[in-house]
Coordinates of C-alpha atoms and ligand atoms in Angstrom, one line a residue:
M1 CA 1.7 14.0 -12.3
L2 CA 3.7 11.1 -11.2
N3 CA 1.4 8.6 -9.5
I4 CA 3.0 5.5 -8.1
V5 CA 1.4 2.5 -6.6
L6 CA 4.0 0.9 -4.3
F7 CA 3.0 -2.7 -4.1
G8 CA 3.9 -5.9 -2.2
P9 CA 2.9 -8.0 0.7
P10 CA 2.9 -6.8 4.3
G11 CA 6.4 -6.4 5.5
A12 CA 7.9 -6.0 2.0
G13 CA 9.3 -2.5 2.9
K14 CA 6.6 -0.3 1.3
G15 CA 6.6 2.3 4.1
T16 CA 10.4 2.5 4.3
Q17 CA 10.8 2.9 0.5
A18 CA 7.8 5.3 0.2
A19 CA 9.7 7.7 2.5
R20 CA 12.6 7.6 0.0
L21 CA 10.4 8.1 -3.0
V22 CA 8.7 11.0 -1.4
E23 CA 12.0 12.8 -1.1
K24 CA 13.3 11.9 -4.5
Y25 CA 10.3 12.8 -6.5
N26 CA 8.6 15.3 -4.2
L27 CA 5.3 13.3 -3.9
V28 CA 2.6 13.0 -1.4
H29 CA 2.6 9.7 0.5
L30 CA -0.8 8.1 1.1
S31 CA -0.7 5.0 3.3
T32 CA -4.2 3.6 3.9
G33 CA -2.8 1.5 6.8
D34 CA -1.4 4.6 8.4
I35 CA -4.6 6.5 7.9
F36 CA -6.6 3.7 9.5
R37 CA -4.2 3.6 12.4
A38 CA -4.5 7.4 12.9
N39 CA -8.3 7.0 13.0
I40 CA -8.0 4.1 15.5
K41 CA -5.8 6.2 17.7
G42 CA -8.2 9.1 17.5
E43 CA -11.1 6.8 18.2
T44 CA -13.2 8.0 15.2
E45 CA -16.1 6.1 13.9
L46 CA -14.0 5.1 10.9
G47 CA -11.3 3.9 13.3
K48 CA -13.7 1.8 15.3
L49 CA -15.0 0.1 12.2
A50 CA -11.5 -0.5 10.7
K51 CA -10.1 -1.9 13.9
Q52 CA -12.5 -4.8 13.8
Y53 CA -10.9 -5.9 10.5
I54 CA -7.3 -4.9 11.1
D55 CA -7.0 -6.7 14.4
K56 CA -7.8 -10.0 12.6
G57 CA -5.7 -9.2 9.6
E58 CA -8.7 -9.0 7.3
L59 CA -9.5 -6.3 4.7
V60 CA -11.7 -3.3 5.6
P61 CA -14.6 -3.3 3.1
D62 CA -13.8 -1.7 -0.3
E63 CA -16.4 1.1 0.0
V64 CA -15.0 2.3 3.3
T65 CA -11.4 2.2 2.1
I66 CA -12.1 3.8 -1.3
G67 CA -14.1 6.6 0.3
M68 CA -11.4 7.3 2.8
L69 CA -8.6 7.3 0.2
E70 CA -10.5 9.6 -2.2
S71 CA -11.2 12.1 0.6
E72 CA -7.5 12.2 1.4
V73 CA -6.6 12.9 -2.2
E74 CA -9.2 15.7 -2.3
K75 CA -7.7 17.3 0.7
T76 CA -4.3 17.7 -1.1
D77 CA -3.8 20.7 -3.2
H78 CA -1.1 21.2 -5.8
A79 CA 0.5 17.7 -5.4
K80 CA 3.1 16.8 -8.0
G81 CA 1.8 13.3 -7.6
F82 CA 1.1 10.6 -5.1
I83 CA 2.5 7.4 -3.7
F84 CA -0.2 5.0 -2.9
D85 CA 1.0 2.5 -0.3
G86 CA -1.2 -0.3 0.8
F87 CA -3.9 0.7 -1.8
P88 CA -5.4 -0.7 -4.0
R89 CA -5.6 -4.0 -2.2
T90 CA -8.4 -5.5 -4.4
T91 CA -9.1 -5.3 -8.2
F92 CA -12.3 -3.4 -7.2
Q93 CA -10.2 -0.8 -5.4
A94 CA -7.9 -0.5 -8.5
E95 CA -10.9 0.1 -10.8
A96 CA -12.3 2.7 -8.4
L97 CA -8.9 4.5 -8.3
D98 CA -8.7 4.6 -12.1
K99 CA -12.1 6.1 -12.4
F100 CA -11.4 8.6 -9.7
L101 CA -8.1 9.7 -11.2
D102 CA -9.6 9.8 -14.6
D103 CA -12.2 12.3 -13.3
K104 CA -9.2 14.4 -12.1
R105 CA -7.6 14.1 -15.6
T106 CA -4.7 12.1 -14.3
E107 CA -3.8 8.4 -14.0
I108 CA -1.5 5.8 -12.4
T109 CA 2.0 6.1 -13.9
I110 CA 3.3 2.8 -12.7
M111 CA 2.9 0.1 -10.1
V112 CA 6.2 -1.2 -8.6
A113 CA 6.1 -4.3 -6.6
L114 CA 8.6 -5.4 -3.9
D115 CA 9.2 -9.1 -4.1
V116 CA 9.9 -10.8 -0.8
D117 CA 9.3 -14.4 0.2
D118 CA 6.9 -15.3 3.0
D119 CA 9.3 -16.5 5.7
E120 CA 11.4 -13.3 5.3
L121 CA 8.1 -11.3 5.6
V122 CA 7.2 -13.0 8.9
K123 CA 10.7 -12.4 10.3
R124 CA 10.6 -8.7 9.3
I125 CA 7.2 -8.1 10.8
L126 CA 8.0 -9.8 14.1
L127 CA 11.1 -7.6 14.3
R128 CA 9.1 -4.5 13.4
A129 CA 6.5 -5.4 16.2
K130 CA 9.1 -4.4 18.8
D131 CA 8.8 -0.8 17.8
S132 CA 5.6 -0.5 15.8
G133 CA 3.3 -1.2 18.7
R134 CA 1.0 -2.8 16.2
A135 CA -1.1 -5.7 17.6
D136 CA -1.3 -7.1 14.0
D137 CA 2.5 -7.2 13.9
A138 CA 3.0 -9.0 17.2
D139 CA 1.1 -12.3 16.5
E140 CA 2.4 -14.8 14.0
S141 CA -1.0 -16.2 13.2
I142 CA -2.4 -12.8 12.4
I143 CA 0.7 -12.1 10.3
R144 CA 0.2 -15.4 8.4
N145 CA -3.4 -14.4 7.8
R146 CA -2.4 -11.0 6.4
I147 CA -0.1 -12.8 4.0
E148 CA -2.8 -15.3 3.1
V149 CA -5.3 -12.4 2.5
Y150 CA -2.7 -10.8 0.3
N151 CA -2.2 -13.9 -1.7
R152 CA -5.9 -14.5 -2.1
H153 CA -7.3 -11.0 -2.8
T154 CA -4.4 -8.6 -3.4
A155 CA -1.7 -10.3 -5.5
V156 CA -4.0 -10.4 -8.5
V157 CA -4.1 -6.6 -8.6
A158 CA -0.6 -6.8 -10.2
D159 CA -2.3 -8.4 -13.3
Y160 CA -4.6 -5.5 -13.5
Y161 CA -1.7 -3.1 -14.0
A162 CA 0.3 -5.6 -16.1
E163 CA -2.5 -5.7 -18.6
K164 CA -2.0 -1.9 -19.0
N165 CA 1.8 -2.3 -19.3
K166 CA 2.2 -0.4 -16.0
F167 CA 3.7 -3.1 -13.8
K168 CA 7.3 -3.7 -12.7
K169 CA 8.6 -6.0 -10.0
I170 CA 11.9 -5.7 -8.2
D171 CA 13.8 -7.8 -5.8
G172 CA 12.8 -6.7 -2.3
L173 CA 15.8 -8.4 -0.6
G174 CA 19.0 -6.4 0.1
S175 CA 19.9 -3.2 1.9
I176 CA 17.5 -0.3 2.0
N177 CA 19.7 1.7 -0.3
E178 CA 20.0 -1.1 -2.8
I179 CA 16.3 -1.5 -3.0
S180 CA 15.8 2.3 -3.4
E181 CA 18.2 2.3 -6.3
R182 CA 16.2 -0.6 -7.9
L183 CA 13.0 1.5 -7.5
Y184 CA 14.5 4.6 -9.0
N185 CA 15.6 2.6 -12.0
A186 CA 12.2 1.0 -12.4
I187 CA 10.4 4.3 -12.1
G188 CA 12.8 6.2 -14.2
A189 CA 11.6 9.8 -14.8
Ligands
C5P201 O1 -1.0 -1.5 4.6 P1 -0.8 -2.0 6.0 O2 -0.1 -3.3 6.1 O3 -0.3 -1.0 7.0 O4 -2.3 -2.3 6.4 C1 -2.6 -2.7 7.7 C2 -4.1 -3.3 7.7 O5 -5.0 -2.3 7.3 C3 -4.3 -4.5 6.8 O6 -3.9 -5.7 7.3 C4 -5.8 -4.4 6.6 O7 -6.4 -4.9 7.8 C5 -6.1 -2.9 6.6 N1 -6.1 -2.4 5.2 C6 -7.2 -2.6 4.4 N2 -7.2 -2.2 3.2 C7 -6.3 -1.4 2.7 C8 -5.1 -1.1 3.4 C9 -5.0 -1.6 4.7 O8 -8.1 -3.3 4.9 N3 -6.3 -1.0 1.4
MG202 MG1 3.0 0.0 5.6

């Protein structure tokens, strides 16, 4: 299997590039943010719980997110591999993912990070808010909190994969095509 963690702060372009990688490598895209939002829309119990955190730009508790992600993987038969987008967000989530994949006799192939500076992130997310309909995209203070939470809890997850020689970072500034090419080069295969 080819299992990719697409990493980077909110607004780095993970969702956009994940769609490209799905096409190129024939993978299944799992975006934990998208799954939460589908649950919020469907007014499920999970959605009600997640909304309390997402509206503030905080992280949903690890146990909830890990359980949800694992059940999504279980639902998928015969995948050539997965793109994990927005997960893992903490080292605890990364460890849980490793254990889970190990039980399935597979593993993370590589984490690729999109590098984008904070001011550009805020600009992009405010632009995206016009179409995304996301409350957490429309308010600059919530956006700044999401970036802060990323720097405080999530950025360190890169070290976890770097220690396993599974981490690559690419420049996330440029055209969508340029960035896709950089990702293909980093992933190889
Ligand atoms: O990945 P995305 O930016 O779409 O996530 C939106 C929100 O979903 C995050 O700001 C956070 O509140 C929540 N989330 C989370 N844990 C994850 C992924 C998303 O708490 N692993
Ligand atoms: Mg996304």
